[in-house]
Short mmCIF file of C-alpha atoms in Angstrom, two decimals:
data_model
loop_
_atom_site.label_atom_id
_atom_site.label_comp_id
_atom_site.label_asym_id
_atom_site.label_seq_id
_atom_site.Cartn_x
_atom_site.Cartn_y
_atom_site.Cartn_z
CA MET A 216 0.00 0.00 0.00
CA ARG A 217 1.42 3.36 -0.99
CA ASN A 218 2.03 6.05 1.61
CA GLN A 219 1.15 9.55 0.45
CA LYS A 220 1.67 11.49 3.68
CA GLN A 221 5.35 11.52 4.62
CA SER A 222 7.64 14.28 3.36
CA ALA A 223 10.80 13.54 1.39
CA ARG A 224 12.98 14.31 4.41
CA ALA A 225 10.94 12.01 6.66
CA VAL A 226 11.16 9.20 4.10
CA ALA A 227 14.92 9.71 3.86
CA ASN A 228 15.19 9.56 7.66
CA HIS A 229 13.31 6.26 7.71
CA ILE A 230 15.60 4.77 5.04
CA LEU A 231 18.74 5.95 6.81
CA GLN A 232 17.55 4.40 10.06
CA ARG A 233 17.15 1.07 8.24
CA ILE A 234 20.65 1.32 6.83
CA GLU A 235 22.20 2.24 10.18
CA ALA A 236 20.25 -0.06 12.46
CA ASP A 237 19.92 -3.10 10.20
CA GLY A 238 22.98 -2.85 7.96
CA ALA A 239 20.70 -2.71 4.91
CA TYR A 240 22.15 -1.84 1.50
CA SER A 241 21.27 1.71 0.51
CA ASP A 242 20.25 0.97 -3.09
CA ILE A 243 17.96 -1.91 -2.13
CA VAL A 244 16.14 -0.20 0.74
CA LEU A 245 15.96 3.07 -1.22
CA SER A 246 14.36 1.40 -4.23
CA HIS A 247 11.94 -0.64 -2.12
CA THR A 248 10.86 2.32 0.02
CA LEU A 249 10.31 4.67 -2.92
CA GLU A 250 7.98 2.07 -4.45
CA GLN A 251 5.81 2.32 -1.32
CA HIS A 252 5.48 6.11 -1.43
CA THR A 253 3.75 8.37 -3.90
CA LEU A 254 6.19 11.26 -4.19
CA PRO A 255 6.68 13.82 -6.96
CA GLU A 256 9.83 13.27 -9.04
CA ARG A 257 11.54 16.22 -7.36
CA ASP A 258 10.93 14.73 -3.91
CA ARG A 259 12.11 11.29 -5.04
CA ALA A 260 15.34 12.91 -6.21
CA LEU A 261 15.72 14.65 -2.84
CA VAL A 262 15.23 11.36 -0.97
CA SER A 263 17.91 9.70 -3.10
CA GLU A 264 20.31 12.61 -2.65
CA LEU A 265 19.84 12.72 1.12
CA VAL A 266 20.21 8.97 1.58
CA ARG A 267 23.29 8.52 -0.58
CA GLY A 268 24.83 11.77 0.57
CA CYS A 269 24.40 11.08 4.28
CA VAL A 270 25.78 7.55 3.93
CA ARG A 271 28.84 8.95 2.14
CA TRP A 272 29.43 11.86 4.49
CA LYS A 273 28.24 10.52 7.85
CA MET A 274 31.70 10.47 9.47
CA HIS A 275 32.28 14.09 8.47
CA LEU A 276 28.76 15.08 9.54
CA ASP A 277 29.19 13.31 12.88
CA TRP A 278 32.39 15.30 13.40
CA ILE A 279 30.44 18.54 13.02
CA VAL A 280 27.76 17.34 15.43
CA GLN A 281 30.42 16.40 17.96
CA GLN A 282 31.96 19.88 17.77
CA LEU A 283 28.63 21.58 18.47
CA PHE A 284 26.83 19.18 20.81
CA GLN A 285 27.49 19.66 24.51
CA GLY A 286 26.56 16.12 25.58
CA GLU A 287 27.67 12.64 24.61
CA ILE A 288 26.69 11.96 21.01
CA SER A 289 26.29 8.24 21.78
CA LYS A 290 23.31 9.12 23.98
CA MET A 291 21.51 10.96 21.17
CA PRO A 292 18.60 8.94 19.67
CA LEU A 293 19.52 7.52 16.28
CA ASP A 294 16.61 9.16 14.45
CA VAL A 295 17.58 12.59 15.85
CA ARG A 296 21.23 12.09 14.98
CA ILE A 297 20.26 11.15 11.43
CA LEU A 298 18.03 14.23 11.17
CA LEU A 299 21.08 16.31 12.06
CA TRP A 300 23.10 14.56 9.36
CA GLN A 301 20.37 15.38 6.86
CA ALA A 302 20.14 19.01 7.93
CA LEU A 303 23.91 19.53 7.91
CA TYR A 304 24.20 17.79 4.55
CA GLN A 305 21.62 20.16 3.09
CA LEU A 306 23.37 23.16 4.60
CA LYS A 307 26.99 22.22 3.84
CA ILE A 308 26.85 20.11 0.67
CA MET A 309 23.58 21.04 -1.04
CA LYS A 310 23.69 24.73 0.00
CA THR A 311 19.97 24.75 0.78
CA PRO A 312 18.70 28.10 2.20
CA GLU A 313 19.30 28.19 5.95
CA TYR A 314 15.83 29.21 7.09
CA ALA A 315 14.17 26.37 5.19
CA VAL A 316 16.50 23.77 6.68
CA VAL A 317 16.17 24.87 10.31
CA ASN A 318 12.40 25.21 10.24
CA GLU A 319 11.81 21.91 8.44
CA TYR A 320 14.07 19.82 10.66
CA VAL A 321 12.75 21.31 13.89
CA ARG A 322 9.29 20.36 12.62
CA LEU A 323 10.51 16.83 11.86
CA VAL A 324 11.88 16.41 15.39
CA LYS A 325 8.38 17.12 16.67
CA GLU A 326 6.90 14.76 14.08
CA LEU A 327 9.15 12.02 15.47
CA GLN A 328 7.78 12.93 18.91
CA ARG A 329 11.28 13.70 20.18
CA PHE A 330 10.03 16.85 21.87
CA ALA A 331 12.89 16.95 24.40
CA TRP A 332 15.34 17.29 21.50
CA THR A 333 13.60 20.15 19.69
CA GLY A 334 15.68 22.83 21.38
CA VAL A 335 18.90 20.87 20.88
CA VAL A 336 18.34 20.51 17.13
CA ASN A 337 17.25 24.13 16.73
CA GLY A 338 20.22 25.43 18.72
CA LEU A 339 22.80 23.17 17.10
CA LEU A 340 21.74 24.07 13.55
CA ARG A 341 21.68 27.80 14.29
CA ASN A 342 25.05 27.48 16.01
CA TYR A 343 26.44 25.77 12.91
CA ILE A 344 25.12 28.52 10.65
CA ARG A 345 26.84 31.16 12.81
CA HIS A 346 30.13 29.32 13.32
CA ALA A 347 30.56 27.01 10.30
CA GLN A 348 33.85 28.64 9.29
CA GLU A 349 35.31 28.10 12.75
CA ILE A 350 34.86 24.31 12.72
CA SER A 351 38.26 22.90 11.78
CA LEU A 352 39.60 19.44 11.05
CA PRO A 353 42.67 17.88 12.69
CA ASP A 354 45.96 19.38 11.52
CA PRO A 355 47.05 17.76 8.22
CA ILE A 356 50.74 17.85 9.21
CA SER A 357 50.57 16.36 12.69
CA HIS A 358 47.52 14.14 12.04
CA PRO A 359 47.56 13.38 8.26
CA ILE A 360 45.50 10.17 8.36
CA GLU A 361 42.82 11.57 10.67
CA HIS A 362 42.65 14.75 8.57
CA VAL A 363 42.02 12.94 5.27
CA ALA A 364 39.64 10.48 6.93
CA LEU A 365 37.45 13.26 8.34
CA ALA A 366 37.77 15.59 5.35
CA THR A 367 36.61 12.90 2.92
CA SER A 368 34.54 10.73 5.30
CA HIS A 369 36.48 7.46 5.05
CA PRO A 370 37.49 5.18 7.94
CA GLU A 371 41.01 5.78 9.25
CA TRP A 372 42.15 2.19 8.66
CA LEU A 373 41.28 2.49 4.98
CA VAL A 374 43.04 5.83 4.53
CA SER A 375 46.11 4.43 6.28
CA ARG A 376 46.10 1.30 4.12
CA TRP A 377 45.80 3.26 0.88
CA GLN A 378 48.49 5.74 1.92
CA GLN A 379 50.86 2.82 2.44
CA GLN A 380 49.99 1.36 -0.96
CA PHE A 381 49.57 4.44 -3.14
CA GLY A 382 50.97 7.45 -1.25
CA ASP A 383 49.28 10.52 0.20
CA GLU A 384 48.24 12.32 -2.99
CA ILE A 385 46.60 9.40 -4.79
CA THR A 386 44.83 8.41 -1.57
CA ARG A 387 43.30 11.86 -1.16
CA GLN A 388 42.26 11.98 -4.82
CA VAL A 389 40.63 8.54 -4.62
CA CYS A 390 38.78 9.45 -1.42
CA GLU A 391 37.52 12.70 -2.93
CA ALA A 392 36.39 10.91 -6.11
CA ASN A 393 34.50 8.36 -4.01
CA ASN A 394 32.19 11.16 -2.87
CA ARG A 395 31.21 12.28 -6.38
CA VAL A 396 27.97 11.09 -7.94
CA PRO A 397 28.78 8.84 -10.92
CA ALA A 398 27.11 9.00 -14.31
CA LEU A 399 25.07 6.00 -15.44
CA SER A 400 27.09 3.75 -17.73
CA ALA A 401 25.13 1.86 -20.38
CA ARG A 402 26.42 -1.06 -22.42
CA VAL A 403 24.71 -1.21 -25.79
CA ASN A 404 23.51 -4.68 -26.79
CA GLN A 405 24.89 -4.62 -30.31
CA THR A 406 23.16 -7.88 -31.18
CA GLN A 407 19.92 -5.84 -31.05
CA ILE A 408 20.85 -2.23 -31.92
CA SER A 409 23.85 -0.31 -33.21
CA VAL A 410 25.52 2.30 -31.02
CA ASP A 411 24.56 5.01 -33.53
CA ASP A 412 20.89 3.99 -33.44
CA PHE A 413 21.02 3.76 -29.64
CA CYS A 414 22.32 7.33 -29.43
CA ALA A 415 19.64 8.44 -31.89
CA VAL A 416 16.98 7.15 -29.48
CA LEU A 417 18.63 9.11 -26.65
CA ASP A 418 18.57 12.19 -28.85
CA MET A 419 14.84 11.74 -29.49
CA GLN A 420 14.26 11.39 -25.74
CA GLN A 421 16.34 14.55 -25.19
CA THR A 422 18.62 12.58 -22.88
CA ARG A 423 22.10 14.00 -22.40
CA TYR A 424 24.93 11.50 -22.91
CA GLU A 425 28.53 11.12 -23.97
CA ARG A 426 30.21 8.26 -25.77
CA SER A 427 32.77 6.29 -23.82
CA LEU A 428 36.35 5.54 -24.81
CA LEU A 429 35.24 1.92 -24.56
CA PRO A 430 33.46 0.70 -27.72
CA GLY A 431 29.79 -0.05 -27.16
CA PHE A 432 29.46 2.00 -23.97
CA VAL A 433 27.62 5.28 -23.44
CA ARG A 434 27.54 7.48 -20.34
CA ILE A 435 24.03 8.74 -19.67
CA LEU A 436 24.10 12.07 -17.86
CA ASP A 437 20.42 12.47 -17.00
CA VAL A 438 18.40 9.31 -16.48
CA LYS A 439 14.75 9.40 -17.54
CA ASP A 440 11.96 6.89 -17.02
CA GLU A 441 11.75 6.35 -20.78
CA LEU A 442 15.02 4.41 -20.58
CA ARG A 443 13.40 1.78 -18.39
CA TRP A 444 10.45 1.23 -20.70
CA THR A 445 12.27 1.35 -24.01
CA LEU A 446 15.99 0.65 -24.23
CA LEU A 447 16.36 -1.25 -20.96
CA ALA A 448 13.14 -3.28 -20.99
CA GLU A 449 13.55 -4.12 -24.68
CA GLY A 450 17.00 -5.57 -24.07
CA LYS A 451 18.89 -2.94 -26.01
CA MET A 452 21.10 -1.92 -23.10
CA THR A 453 22.53 -3.13 -19.81
CA ILE A 454 23.55 -0.92 -16.93
CA GLN A 455 27.22 -1.78 -16.42
CA ASP A 456 30.24 0.22 -15.37
CA GLU A 457 32.90 0.57 -18.05
CA SER A 458 35.47 -0.93 -15.69
CA ALA A 459 33.48 -4.19 -15.73
CA GLY A 460 33.16 -4.01 -19.50
CA LEU A 461 36.93 -3.93 -19.91
CA VAL A 462 37.06 -7.53 -18.70
CA THR A 463 35.39 -8.81 -21.88
CA PHE A 464 37.84 -6.87 -24.05
CA LEU A 465 40.67 -8.49 -22.09
CA ALA A 466 39.14 -11.98 -22.42
CA GLU A 467 38.61 -11.62 -26.21
CA PRO A 468 36.03 -14.43 -26.59
CA GLN A 469 36.01 -16.01 -30.06
CA SER A 470 33.40 -17.87 -32.08
CA GLY A 471 33.56 -21.61 -31.41
CA GLU A 472 35.19 -21.25 -27.99
CA ILE A 473 33.96 -22.49 -24.63
CA VAL A 474 34.07 -19.65 -22.10
CA VAL A 475 33.38 -20.26 -18.41
CA ASP A 476 32.26 -17.46 -16.08
CA LEU A 477 32.56 -18.47 -12.43
CA CYS A 478 30.86 -16.45 -9.65
CA ALA A 479 28.79 -14.99 -12.48
CA ALA A 480 25.60 -13.55 -10.94
CA PRO A 481 23.90 -11.22 -11.63
CA GLY A 482 25.24 -11.79 -15.13
CA GLY A 483 26.70 -8.51 -16.38
CA LYS A 484 29.99 -10.01 -17.55
CA THR A 485 28.37 -13.25 -18.73
CA THR A 486 25.97 -11.43 -21.04
CA HIS A 487 28.73 -9.13 -22.31
CA LEU A 488 30.85 -12.15 -23.22
CA ALA A 489 27.85 -13.69 -25.00
CA GLU A 490 27.12 -10.46 -26.89
CA ALA A 491 30.77 -10.01 -27.90
CA ALA A 492 30.99 -13.48 -29.48
CA PRO A 493 27.54 -14.88 -30.34
CA GLY A 494 29.24 -17.96 -31.79
CA CYS A 495 30.89 -18.96 -28.51
CA ILE A 496 29.35 -20.97 -25.67
CA VAL A 497 29.33 -19.24 -22.28
CA MET A 498 28.96 -21.53 -19.27
CA SER A 499 27.80 -19.25 -16.47
CA GLY A 500 27.70 -20.39 -12.87
CA ASP A 501 26.88 -19.25 -9.36
CA ILE A 502 26.51 -21.13 -6.10
CA HIS A 503 23.02 -19.78 -5.29
CA ARG A 504 19.97 -20.79 -7.36
CA ARG A 505 18.20 -17.50 -6.64
CA ARG A 506 21.19 -15.68 -8.13
CA THR A 507 21.42 -17.89 -11.20
CA ARG A 508 17.82 -16.85 -11.87
CA LEU A 509 19.12 -13.29 -12.26
CA ILE A 510 21.44 -14.51 -15.01
CA ARG A 511 18.49 -16.22 -16.74
CA VAL A 512 16.40 -13.03 -16.55
CA ALA A 513 19.26 -11.01 -18.06
CA GLU A 514 19.81 -13.57 -20.83
CA GLU A 515 16.12 -13.55 -21.77
CA ARG A 516 15.83 -9.76 -21.66
CA LEU A 517 18.85 -9.39 -23.95
CA LYS A 518 17.59 -12.16 -26.29
CA LEU A 519 20.81 -14.17 -26.11
CA GLY A 520 20.94 -17.86 -26.93
CA ASN A 521 24.50 -18.97 -26.22
CA ILE A 522 24.54 -19.03 -22.40
CA TYR A 523 24.37 -22.25 -20.38
CA ILE A 524 23.62 -21.58 -16.72
CA VAL A 525 24.86 -23.85 -13.94
CA THR A 526 24.06 -23.68 -10.23
CA ALA A 527 27.38 -24.76 -8.75
CA ASP A 528 30.14 -23.74 -6.38
CA ALA A 529 33.16 -22.43 -8.27
CA LEU A 530 35.24 -24.97 -6.35
CA ASN A 531 33.09 -27.82 -7.70
CA PHE A 532 32.13 -26.69 -11.19
CA PRO A 533 31.17 -29.36 -13.76
CA VAL A 534 34.42 -30.62 -15.26
CA VAL A 535 35.26 -28.80 -18.50
CA LYS A 536 38.36 -27.73 -20.34
CA ALA A 537 37.60 -24.23 -21.48
CA ASN A 538 39.38 -21.93 -23.87
CA CYS A 539 38.81 -19.07 -21.44
CA VAL A 540 37.81 -19.02 -17.76
CA LEU A 541 36.75 -15.83 -16.00
CA LEU A 542 37.05 -15.66 -12.23
CA ASP A 543 35.36 -12.47 -11.09
CA ALA A 544 36.52 -13.08 -7.56
CA PRO A 545 34.76 -12.20 -4.31
CA CYS A 546 36.59 -9.14 -3.02
CA SER A 547 36.43 -6.21 -0.61
CA GLY A 548 34.49 -4.08 -3.12
CA LEU A 549 36.63 -1.05 -2.26
CA GLY A 550 36.47 0.17 -5.85
CA LEU A 551 32.69 0.62 -5.63
CA LEU A 552 32.50 3.32 -2.95
CA ARG A 553 30.96 5.90 -5.31
CA LYS A 554 27.93 3.70 -5.95
CA LYS A 555 27.83 1.66 -2.75
CA PRO A 556 29.04 4.11 -0.11
CA GLU A 557 28.04 1.91 2.83
CA ILE A 558 30.86 -0.52 1.96
CA ARG A 559 33.37 1.87 3.52
CA TRP A 560 31.60 1.51 6.88
CA GLN A 561 30.71 -2.18 6.67
CA ARG A 562 34.08 -3.52 5.53
CA ARG A 563 36.73 -4.30 8.16
CA GLU A 564 40.46 -4.53 7.51
CA GLN A 565 40.60 -8.08 8.82
CA ASP A 566 38.07 -9.06 6.12
CA ILE A 567 40.71 -8.49 3.45
CA ALA A 568 43.08 -11.20 4.67
CA GLU A 569 40.20 -13.68 4.68
CA LEU A 570 39.17 -12.64 1.16
CA ILE A 571 42.72 -12.98 -0.15
CA ALA A 572 42.87 -16.56 1.11
CA LEU A 573 39.58 -17.29 -0.69
CA GLN A 574 40.74 -15.55 -3.89
CA LYS A 575 43.89 -17.67 -4.01
CA LYS A 576 41.91 -20.86 -3.41
CA LEU A 577 39.40 -20.01 -6.16
CA LEU A 578 42.14 -19.01 -8.60
CA ARG A 579 43.95 -22.32 -8.13
CA ARG A 580 40.69 -24.17 -8.73
CA ALA A 581 39.71 -22.04 -11.74
CA ALA A 582 43.07 -22.87 -13.32
CA GLU A 583 42.07 -26.54 -13.46
CA TYR A 584 39.22 -25.70 -15.86
CA VAL A 585 41.53 -24.09 -18.46
CA ALA A 586 42.64 -26.09 -21.50
CA PRO A 587 46.35 -26.07 -22.47
CA GLY A 588 47.09 -22.78 -24.19
CA GLY A 589 43.88 -21.31 -22.79
CA ARG A 590 43.25 -18.08 -20.92
CA LEU A 591 42.40 -17.39 -17.29
CA ILE A 592 40.99 -13.96 -16.43
CA TYR A 593 41.19 -12.80 -12.82
CA SER A 594 39.13 -9.71 -12.03
CA THR A 595 37.99 -7.76 -8.97
CA CYS A 596 36.12 -4.57 -8.12
CA THR A 597 38.70 -3.38 -5.60
CA ILE A 598 41.79 -1.17 -5.88
CA ASP A 599 43.64 -3.00 -3.09
CA GLN A 600 47.07 -4.16 -4.28
CA GLU A 601 47.13 -7.22 -2.05
CA GLU A 602 43.86 -8.49 -3.56
CA ASN A 603 45.01 -7.70 -7.09
CA GLU A 604 48.62 -7.71 -8.27
CA GLN A 605 49.92 -9.66 -5.31
CA VAL A 606 47.37 -12.47 -5.75
CA VAL A 607 48.35 -12.77 -9.42
CA PHE A 608 52.11 -12.69 -8.81
CA ASP A 609 51.83 -15.33 -6.08
CA PHE A 610 49.69 -17.55 -8.33
CA CYS A 611 52.00 -17.31 -11.36
CA ALA A 612 55.04 -18.11 -9.22
CA ASN A 613 53.49 -21.45 -8.30
CA SER A 614 51.61 -22.55 -11.44
CA ASP A 615 52.01 -23.25 -15.15
CA PHE A 616 50.43 -19.89 -16.04
CA MET A 617 52.15 -16.73 -17.21
CA ILE A 618 50.96 -13.14 -17.44
CA ALA A 619 49.59 -12.26 -20.90
CA PRO A 620 49.70 -8.45 -21.18
CA ALA A 621 46.55 -6.66 -22.32
CA ASP A 622 46.41 -5.99 -26.06
CA LEU A 623 46.72 -2.23 -26.53
CA ASN A 624 44.91 -2.58 -29.86
CA GLN A 625 41.86 -3.81 -27.94
CA ILE A 626 42.08 -1.74 -24.75
CA PRO A 627 42.88 1.99 -24.44
CA PRO A 628 46.40 2.31 -22.97
CA GLU A 629 45.32 4.59 -20.11
CA PHE A 630 43.69 1.55 -18.50
CA VAL A 631 46.76 -0.70 -18.80
CA THR A 632 49.57 -0.87 -16.23
CA ARG A 633 53.23 -1.45 -17.04
CA ASP A 634 52.76 -5.10 -16.04
CA GLY A 635 50.00 -5.47 -18.65
CA PHE A 636 47.12 -5.55 -16.17
CA ILE A 637 43.93 -3.52 -16.38
CA ARG A 638 43.47 -0.97 -13.59
CA THR A 639 40.77 1.67 -13.41
CA TRP A 640 40.51 4.49 -10.90
CA PRO A 641 37.57 6.67 -9.88
CA HIS A 642 39.72 9.82 -9.78
CA LEU A 643 41.43 9.25 -13.14
CA HIS A 644 38.79 7.57 -15.28
CA ASN A 645 35.46 8.46 -13.64
CA MET A 646 34.82 4.72 -13.35
CA ASP A 647 34.67 2.24 -10.53
CA GLY A 648 38.03 1.13 -9.21
CA ALA A 649 38.74 -2.30 -10.68
CA PHE A 650 41.46 -4.71 -11.71
CA ALA A 651 41.84 -7.52 -14.24
CA ALA A 652 44.69 -9.76 -15.35
CA LYS A 653 44.93 -12.20 -18.25
CA LEU A 654 46.96 -15.33 -17.58
CA LYS A 655 47.86 -17.87 -20.25
CA LYS A 656 48.27 -21.56 -19.54
CA ARG A 657 51.45 -22.99 -20.97
CA ASN A 658 50.75 -25.41 -23.80
CA ILE A 659 51.57 -28.55 -21.84
CA VAL A 660 49.25 -31.54 -22.24
#
């Protein structure tokens, strides 16, 4: 049943409480909640902006609250604390007029029946408006990690880890890029429509876009409902980040080949492989039946006929000898912080060591499915060096595989490292942070 009464800010507060209290994923709970409310398009956009913005910036916003609140912030009710995040986000990031913010959020405190906190919220917001310029971050010289962490709203352990791997400047640039709203990346299904015709439809819909450096991809700059009912529903496009699309260009599937995609759900890379080489056979697998259904739905929507779907653990996949095996490995997801900002708060540093052990185990197993002379693609959606280059180097040192550098005739050189791997960065390429390596099995029978 649809709710027509709550304001956009109240709906956003409800969603943020779900995310904070239950650990819910922002995109899922946002989509589900908006379906239950009848809100004008402008209000829906505000809800989305407040939810994603507050999840991104909550550490920074909490810092401001701590500077202005006289009591212990841990004793503040969660719904009130989130209201303050929303109000400060509108004041600091969205530059909403001050009077509108203060009046609306004081009203919302009363609506939540937190009457004892009305004066606190009113006073804190007015105090911020008067003294915003006086609120300073820790000194960048004496406390460099804490400064970057608070300035860009990233956990200190992550800033410290990246500074050790990439240095101070790249770390700051990555953290800043993680707080920018990404454009929507569309992969054109060229088995159904040419890129030129696809762009012509966007022109007719008066949708702003730009062509990607990556063939077959288009960045859509203002998303309209027409996309859902025409190009998307009709199977003429797939929403996929360009960084993920690079994996297919690295794999180079050919007609007549058997290509295996392990850990394949929800099917973005599987369907791209199938589109790129309609004459190949793509065996696509995932351990969970409910997730393999997502692959089936994608295959049917895109009208593809060369995908064979298997419900199986990657460690116990039906025995094949494939020309190409893709292992899109479980990873920390630290390259996805623009689109899934809650990952920065949910991930723990100790998780990474556990994931690396799993990645190495899966890679060794995936290697057994590759025919002599075949290709093994290892990909992740993280920028962490230990999950990426180090996993590959360790594997090659103890196997009959060697690194096959990316073909610069297939892949733009700005995405290729000196070792021949693919690496994308949010601050350099306006893409998700991702990694991929092509490994070739020595031709030993």
